[in-house]
Amino acid sequence: MNILVIGANGQIGKHVISQLKDHKEHAVRAMVRKQEQADAFDGAGVEPVLADLEGTVSELAEVMKGSDAIVFTAGSGGSTGSDKTLLIDLDGAVKTMEAAEQAGISRYVMVSAMHAEDRSSWSDKIKPYYVAKHYADRLLESSSLNYTILRPGGLLNEPGRGKIAANTEGNEKSIPREDVASVIVAVLDAENTYRKAISLVSGEQSIQEVVQNI
Ligand SMILES: NC(=O)c1ccc[n+]([C@@H]2O[C@H](COP(=O)([O-])OP(=O)(O)OC[C@H]3O[C@@H](n4cnc5c(N)ncnc54)[C@H](OP(=O)(O)O)[C@@H]3O)[C@@H](O)[C@H]2O)c1
């Protein structure tokens, strides 16, 4: 598969790129929004493409051409306001879904957030973020795309453990970013994960085993 990673300069995005860069079955392109980020990827042997989620659907569809699958792992981050949450996490995400449909790409993997589907568990502090994730997920679910929505718990910057749990309500609430990236790579061509939303935390089973049993 030819995969376009949106949010490739982000923390999960960089793990996804490094796992896909030398993959036997996949080729990867990194979508970034700044020339210096593109230059860094080019030097590292990954084809960069420049586009901004605040751009138009047509611009996004243009950079998607030739891809078989889209990975969305972008986000406005914690240091911007609710305006950017709306523009990136909601409208930016939805524009990429429209662009994928326009470009004839059917496979789409979304990094959402744990409990995005459940309004009763949204903390007041970051409610706009959950609203954005919730409606982006709902629009993806009503699209024609073969999506997989991944809903990780709190993201950790520590080495991947390779062991996860899916769709559980245990004590574990977090997961290393590297493991989320490994799940993204594992679900890409796993048809049993199409049109499903999966919550993710660290756990006891191997990623391969969990993905096979979704
Ligand atoms: N933090 C958590 O605990 C948590 C939990 C569950 C899910 N998530 C979700 O997990 C995903 C990835 O998280 P992360 O920590 O890897 O995120 P991150 O490091 O903040 O990366 C987000 C990426 O999105 C890019 N981006 C922002 N605005 C853009 C725009 N207008 N056009 C193109 N790209 C843009 C950023 O580009 P620049 O590099 O140029 O800034 C950045 O590379 C996000 O969707 C996040 O909401 C987070």
mmCIF file of C-alpha atoms and ligand atoms in Angstrom:
data_model
loop_
_atom_site.group_PDB
_atom_site.id
_atom_site.type_symbol
_atom_site.label_atom_id
_atom_site.label_comp_id
_atom_site.label_asym_id
_atom_site.label_seq_id
_atom_site.Cartn_x
_atom_site.Cartn_y
_atom_site.Cartn_z
ATOM 1 C CA MET A 1 0.000 0.000 0.000
ATOM 2 C CA ASN A 2 1.033 3.626 -0.552
ATOM 3 C CA ILE A 3 0.305 5.447 2.671
ATOM 4 C CA LEU A 4 0.024 9.177 3.321
ATOM 5 C CA VAL A 5 0.624 10.129 6.958
ATOM 6 C CA ILE A 6 -1.082 13.395 7.961
ATOM 7 C CA GLY A 7 0.626 14.819 11.057
ATOM 8 C CA ALA A 8 3.882 13.149 10.054
ATOM 9 C CA ASN A 9 5.980 15.662 11.993
ATOM 10 C CA GLY A 10 4.072 14.880 15.194
ATOM 11 C CA GLN A 11 5.119 12.490 17.922
ATOM 12 C CA ILE A 12 3.009 9.508 16.827
ATOM 13 C CA GLY A 13 3.497 10.528 13.206
ATOM 14 C CA LYS A 14 7.281 10.228 13.445
ATOM 15 C CA HIS A 15 6.972 6.719 14.901
ATOM 16 C CA VAL A 16 4.618 5.728 12.075
ATOM 17 C CA ILE A 17 7.016 7.076 9.462
ATOM 18 C CA SER A 18 9.982 5.282 10.975
ATOM 19 C CA GLN A 19 8.047 1.982 11.114
ATOM 20 C CA LEU A 20 6.783 2.314 7.527
ATOM 21 C CA LYS A 21 9.948 3.695 5.964
ATOM 22 C CA ASP A 22 11.567 0.312 5.417
ATOM 23 C CA HIS A 23 8.382 -1.771 5.446
ATOM 24 C CA LYS A 24 8.308 -4.670 3.004
ATOM 25 C CA GLU A 25 4.699 -4.201 1.870
ATOM 26 C CA HIS A 26 4.099 -0.474 2.273
ATOM 27 C CA ALA A 27 5.527 2.763 0.934
ATOM 28 C CA VAL A 28 5.000 5.972 2.884
ATOM 29 C CA ARG A 29 4.760 9.701 2.259
ATOM 30 C CA ALA A 30 4.910 12.296 5.022
ATOM 31 C CA MET A 31 2.469 15.228 4.919
ATOM 32 C CA VAL A 32 3.901 18.251 6.711
ATOM 33 C CA ARG A 33 3.133 21.951 6.632
ATOM 34 C CA LYS A 34 6.571 23.578 6.654
ATOM 35 C CA GLN A 35 9.443 23.395 4.173
ATOM 36 C CA GLU A 36 12.059 22.755 6.873
ATOM 37 C CA GLN A 37 10.035 19.736 8.075
ATOM 38 C CA ALA A 38 9.879 18.467 4.494
ATOM 39 C CA ASP A 39 13.646 18.899 4.122
ATOM 40 C CA ALA A 40 14.253 16.862 7.294
ATOM 41 C CA PHE A 41 12.173 13.960 5.943
ATOM 42 C CA ASP A 42 13.742 14.132 2.508
ATOM 43 C CA GLY A 43 17.191 13.764 4.057
ATOM 44 C CA ALA A 44 15.927 10.748 5.993
ATOM 45 C CA GLY A 45 14.798 8.909 2.854
ATOM 46 C CA VAL A 46 11.068 9.586 3.161
ATOM 47 C CA GLU A 47 9.102 11.439 0.485
ATOM 48 C CA PRO A 48 7.565 14.559 2.019
ATOM 49 C CA VAL A 49 4.487 16.409 0.730
ATOM 50 C CA LEU A 50 3.583 19.928 1.774
ATOM 51 C CA ALA A 51 -0.001 20.737 2.705
ATOM 52 C CA ASP A 52 -1.890 22.486 5.470
ATOM 53 C CA LEU A 53 -5.061 21.258 7.146
ATOM 54 C CA GLU A 54 -6.301 24.843 7.013
ATOM 55 C CA GLY A 55 -6.086 24.643 3.213
ATOM 56 C CA THR A 56 -8.847 23.542 0.854
ATOM 57 C CA VAL A 57 -10.276 20.076 0.256
ATOM 58 C CA SER A 58 -8.988 20.232 -3.346
ATOM 59 C CA GLU A 59 -5.441 20.965 -2.158
ATOM 60 C CA LEU A 60 -5.627 18.025 0.227
ATOM 61 C CA ALA A 61 -7.086 15.748 -2.466
ATOM 62 C CA GLU A 62 -4.236 16.739 -4.774
ATOM 63 C CA VAL A 63 -1.524 15.643 -2.312
ATOM 64 C CA MET A 64 -3.428 12.415 -1.608
ATOM 65 C CA LYS A 65 -3.369 11.319 -5.252
ATOM 66 C CA GLY A 66 -1.624 7.975 -5.678
ATOM 67 C CA SER A 67 -2.197 6.929 -2.053
ATOM 68 C CA ASP A 68 -4.060 3.766 -1.072
ATOM 69 C CA ALA A 69 -4.524 4.723 2.547
ATOM 70 C CA ILE A 70 -4.600 7.836 4.733
ATOM 71 C CA VAL A 71 -3.416 7.955 8.334
ATOM 72 C CA PHE A 72 -4.654 10.967 10.302
ATOM 73 C CA THR A 73 -2.554 11.600 13.395
ATOM 74 C CA ALA A 74 -2.516 15.396 13.329
ATOM 75 C CA GLY A 75 -3.804 17.604 16.080
ATOM 76 C CA SER A 76 -3.780 21.234 17.154
ATOM 77 C CA GLY A 77 -2.024 20.333 20.437
ATOM 78 C CA GLY A 78 -2.428 21.691 23.934
ATOM 79 C CA SER A 79 -0.802 25.075 23.412
ATOM 80 C CA THR A 80 -3.380 26.556 21.030
ATOM 81 C CA GLY A 81 -6.939 27.692 21.716
ATOM 82 C CA SER A 82 -10.350 26.256 20.891
ATOM 83 C CA ASP A 83 -10.309 28.063 17.530
ATOM 84 C CA LYS A 84 -7.502 25.764 16.349
ATOM 85 C CA THR A 85 -9.249 22.765 17.908
ATOM 86 C CA LEU A 86 -12.195 23.510 15.611
ATOM 87 C CA LEU A 87 -10.042 24.260 12.581
ATOM 88 C CA ILE A 88 -7.654 21.295 12.845
ATOM 89 C CA ASP A 89 -9.097 18.520 14.992
ATOM 90 C CA LEU A 90 -12.605 18.908 13.571
ATOM 91 C CA ASP A 91 -12.712 20.729 10.236
ATOM 92 C CA GLY A 92 -9.170 19.746 9.223
ATOM 93 C CA ALA A 93 -9.961 16.097 9.891
ATOM 94 C CA VAL A 94 -13.294 16.249 8.058
ATOM 95 C CA LYS A 95 -11.677 17.958 5.060
ATOM 96 C CA THR A 96 -9.227 15.058 4.777
ATOM 97 C CA MET A 97 -12.168 12.615 4.715
ATOM 98 C CA GLU A 98 -13.828 14.620 1.931
ATOM 99 C CA ALA A 99 -10.497 14.840 0.118
ATOM 100 C CA ALA A 100 -9.935 11.072 0.395
ATOM 101 C CA GLU A 101 -13.392 10.453 -1.091
ATOM 102 C CA GLN A 102 -12.657 12.995 -3.839
ATOM 103 C CA ALA A 103 -9.299 11.347 -4.609
ATOM 104 C CA GLY A 104 -10.875 7.866 -4.704
ATOM 105 C CA ILE A 105 -9.008 6.572 -1.640
ATOM 106 C CA SER A 106 -11.070 4.232 0.492
ATOM 107 C CA ARG A 107 -8.814 3.276 3.399
ATOM 108 C CA TYR A 108 -8.559 5.739 6.286
ATOM 109 C CA VAL A 109 -7.064 5.286 9.769
ATOM 110 C CA MET A 110 -7.985 7.956 12.319
ATOM 111 C CA VAL A 111 -6.229 8.593 15.628
ATOM 112 C CA SER A 112 -9.042 9.760 17.866
ATOM 113 C CA ALA A 113 -9.093 9.769 21.676
ATOM 114 C CA MET A 114 -10.389 7.434 24.335
ATOM 115 C CA HIS A 115 -13.992 8.202 25.356
ATOM 116 C CA ALA A 116 -14.558 10.540 22.394
ATOM 117 C CA GLU A 117 -17.797 8.631 21.850
ATOM 118 C CA ASP A 118 -19.041 9.141 25.425
ATOM 119 C CA ARG A 119 -20.050 12.690 26.367
ATOM 120 C CA SER A 120 -20.520 11.750 30.043
ATOM 121 C CA SER A 121 -16.787 11.185 30.495
ATOM 122 C CA TRP A 122 -15.505 14.433 28.994
ATOM 123 C CA SER A 123 -13.617 16.643 31.444
ATOM 124 C CA ASP A 124 -14.675 20.308 31.442
ATOM 125 C CA LYS A 125 -11.067 21.386 30.919
ATOM 126 C CA ILE A 126 -10.732 19.904 27.447
ATOM 127 C CA LYS A 127 -14.363 19.537 26.425
ATOM 128 C CA PRO A 128 -13.904 21.405 23.094
ATOM 129 C CA TYR A 129 -11.202 18.862 22.159
ATOM 130 C CA TYR A 130 -13.556 15.961 22.838
ATOM 131 C CA VAL A 131 -16.347 17.682 20.913
ATOM 132 C CA ALA A 132 -14.010 17.992 17.923
ATOM 133 C CA LYS A 133 -12.901 14.358 18.153
ATOM 134 C CA HIS A 134 -16.497 13.166 18.670
ATOM 135 C CA TYR A 135 -17.913 14.863 15.591
ATOM 136 C CA ALA A 136 -14.915 14.061 13.409
ATOM 137 C CA ASP A 137 -15.397 10.392 14.332
ATOM 138 C CA ARG A 138 -19.137 10.567 13.674
ATOM 139 C CA LEU A 139 -18.603 12.057 10.235
ATOM 140 C CA LEU A 140 -16.038 9.391 9.461
ATOM 141 C CA GLU A 141 -18.510 6.706 10.551
ATOM 142 C CA SER A 142 -21.119 8.129 8.199
ATOM 143 C CA SER A 143 -18.675 8.440 5.285
ATOM 144 C CA SER A 144 -18.138 5.892 2.525
ATOM 145 C CA LEU A 145 -14.566 5.246 3.718
ATOM 146 C CA ASN A 146 -13.193 1.969 5.048
ATOM 147 C CA TYR A 147 -12.137 3.590 8.267
ATOM 148 C CA THR A 148 -10.553 2.319 11.442
ATOM 149 C CA ILE A 149 -10.867 4.704 14.374
ATOM 150 C CA LEU A 150 -8.226 4.201 17.074
ATOM 151 C CA ARG A 151 -9.024 5.739 20.455
ATOM 152 C CA PRO A 152 -5.884 5.632 22.617
ATOM 153 C CA GLY A 153 -5.827 6.591 26.275
ATOM 154 C CA GLY A 154 -3.251 9.083 27.589
ATOM 155 C CA LEU A 155 -0.184 9.075 25.372
ATOM 156 C CA LEU A 156 3.208 8.331 26.906
ATOM 157 C CA ASN A 157 6.648 9.158 25.565
ATOM 158 C CA GLU A 158 8.298 5.934 26.557
ATOM 159 C CA PRO A 159 9.465 2.971 24.512
ATOM 160 C CA GLY A 160 6.696 0.778 23.153
ATOM 161 C CA ARG A 161 5.940 -2.329 25.197
ATOM 162 C CA GLY A 162 4.380 -4.195 22.267
ATOM 163 C CA LYS A 163 1.538 -5.295 24.578
ATOM 164 C CA ILE A 164 -1.873 -3.687 24.498
ATOM 165 C CA ALA A 165 -5.530 -4.151 25.371
ATOM 166 C CA ALA A 166 -8.417 -3.107 23.134
ATOM 167 C CA ASN A 167 -11.946 -2.095 24.109
ATOM 168 C CA THR A 168 -11.437 -2.747 27.820
ATOM 169 C CA GLU A 169 -12.438 -0.758 30.899
ATOM 170 C CA GLY A 170 -9.564 -1.737 33.225
ATOM 171 C CA ASN A 171 -7.249 0.271 35.462
ATOM 172 C CA GLU A 172 -4.799 1.004 32.667
ATOM 173 C CA LYS A 173 -5.519 4.429 31.141
ATOM 174 C CA SER A 174 -2.465 5.113 28.992
ATOM 175 C CA ILE A 175 -0.303 3.775 26.183
ATOM 176 C CA PRO A 176 3.108 4.680 24.696
ATOM 177 C CA ARG A 177 2.926 6.640 21.442
ATOM 178 C CA GLU A 178 5.220 4.046 19.864
ATOM 179 C CA ASP A 179 2.620 1.327 20.541
ATOM 180 C CA VAL A 180 -0.147 3.435 18.996
ATOM 181 C CA ALA A 181 2.050 3.768 15.904
ATOM 182 C CA SER A 182 2.535 -0.010 15.814
ATOM 183 C CA VAL A 183 -1.232 -0.510 15.971
ATOM 184 C CA ILE A 184 -1.710 1.971 13.102
ATOM 185 C CA VAL A 185 0.733 -0.026 10.992
ATOM 186 C CA ALA A 186 -0.859 -3.337 12.014
ATOM 187 C CA VAL A 187 -4.435 -2.305 11.125
ATOM 188 C CA LEU A 188 -3.611 -0.747 7.750
ATOM 189 C CA ASP A 189 -4.437 -3.870 5.748
ATOM 190 C CA ALA A 190 -6.422 -5.732 8.421
ATOM 191 C CA GLU A 191 -9.877 -5.881 6.843
ATOM 192 C CA ASN A 192 -11.397 -7.157 10.081
ATOM 193 C CA THR A 193 -10.774 -3.655 11.513
ATOM 194 C CA TYR A 194 -12.612 -1.839 8.710
ATOM 195 C CA ARG A 195 -15.520 0.333 9.836
ATOM 196 C CA LYS A 196 -14.680 -0.199 13.504
ATOM 197 C CA ALA A 197 -13.679 2.037 16.426
ATOM 198 C CA ILE A 198 -11.173 0.545 18.849
ATOM 199 C CA SER A 199 -10.071 1.928 22.207
ATOM 200 C CA LEU A 200 -6.434 1.258 23.143
ATOM 201 C CA VAL A 201 -4.405 1.113 26.335
ATOM 202 C CA SER A 202 -1.340 -0.835 27.423
ATOM 203 C CA GLY A 203 -2.151 -4.435 28.213
ATOM 204 C CA GLU A 204 -1.036 -8.019 28.190
ATOM 205 C CA GLN A 205 -1.576 -9.207 24.615
ATOM 206 C CA SER A 206 0.681 -8.715 21.622
ATOM 207 C CA ILE A 207 -0.437 -6.075 19.119
ATOM 208 C CA GLN A 208 -0.676 -8.701 16.380
ATOM 209 C CA GLU A 209 -2.910 -10.940 18.505
ATOM 210 C CA VAL A 210 -5.203 -8.078 19.514
ATOM 211 C CA VAL A 211 -5.551 -6.822 15.939
ATOM 212 C CA GLN A 212 -6.312 -10.316 14.626
ATOM 213 C CA ASN A 213 -9.113 -10.695 17.161
ATOM 214 C CA ILE A 214 -10.860 -7.347 16.636
HETATM 215 N N1 LIG B 1 -2.144 13.740 24.158
HETATM 216 C C1 LIG B 1 -2.848 12.673 24.433
HETATM 217 O O1 LIG B 1 -2.768 12.097 25.540
HETATM 218 C C2 LIG B 1 -3.771 12.098 23.370
HETATM 219 C C3 LIG B 1 -4.590 11.065 23.747
HETATM 220 C C4 LIG B 1 -5.363 10.444 22.769
HETATM 221 C C5 LIG B 1 -5.294 10.874 21.446
HETATM 222 N N2 LIG B 1 -4.498 11.932 21.101
HETATM 223 C C6 LIG B 1 -4.443 12.304 19.675
HETATM 224 O O2 LIG B 1 -3.332 11.648 19.086
HETATM 225 C C7 LIG B 1 -2.954 12.320 17.870
HETATM 226 C C8 LIG B 1 -1.449 12.460 17.767
HETATM 227 O O3 LIG B 1 -0.908 12.931 18.955
HETATM 228 P P1 LIG B 1 0.625 13.445 19.045
HETATM 229 O O4 LIG B 1 0.954 13.596 20.456
HETATM 230 O O5 LIG B 1 1.472 12.648 18.133
HETATM 231 O O6 LIG B 1 0.414 14.895 18.392
HETATM 232 P P2 LIG B 1 1.496 16.038 18.072
HETATM 233 O O7 LIG B 1 2.869 15.608 18.438
HETATM 234 O O8 LIG B 1 0.987 17.312 18.670
HETATM 235 O O9 LIG B 1 1.436 16.115 16.481
HETATM 236 C C9 LIG B 1 0.371 16.711 15.819
HETATM 237 C C10 LIG B 1 0.838 17.062 14.426
HETATM 238 O O10 LIG B 1 -0.249 17.722 13.748
HETATM 239 C C11 LIG B 1 0.330 18.698 12.908
HETATM 240 N N3 LIG B 1 -0.575 19.783 12.551
HETATM 241 C C12 LIG B 1 -1.132 20.705 13.376
HETATM 242 N N4 LIG B 1 -1.790 21.626 12.645
HETATM 243 C C13 LIG B 1 -1.624 21.283 11.333
HETATM 244 C C14 LIG B 1 -2.036 21.853 10.104
HETATM 245 N N5 LIG B 1 -2.755 22.992 10.071
HETATM 246 N N6 LIG B 1 -1.708 21.233 8.953
HETATM 247 C C15 LIG B 1 -0.962 20.103 8.966
HETATM 248 N N7 LIG B 1 -0.517 19.516 10.109
HETATM 249 C C16 LIG B 1 -0.839 20.110 11.275
HETATM 250 C C17 LIG B 1 1.481 19.276 13.732
HETATM 251 O O11 LIG B 1 2.360 19.914 12.846
HETATM 252 P P3 LIG B 1 3.655 20.743 13.351
HETATM 253 O O12 LIG B 1 4.676 19.679 13.666
HETATM 254 O O13 LIG B 1 3.993 21.584 12.184
HETATM 255 O O14 LIG B 1 3.242 21.527 14.562
HETATM 256 C C18 LIG B 1 2.042 18.037 14.400
HETATM 257 O O15 LIG B 1 3.095 17.489 13.650
HETATM 258 C C19 LIG B 1 -3.710 13.640 17.881
HETATM 259 O O16 LIG B 1 -4.807 13.529 17.002
HETATM 260 C C20 LIG B 1 -4.200 13.749 19.333
HETATM 261 O O17 LIG B 1 -5.393 14.496 19.412
HETATM 262 C C21 LIG B 1 -3.735 12.542 22.044
#
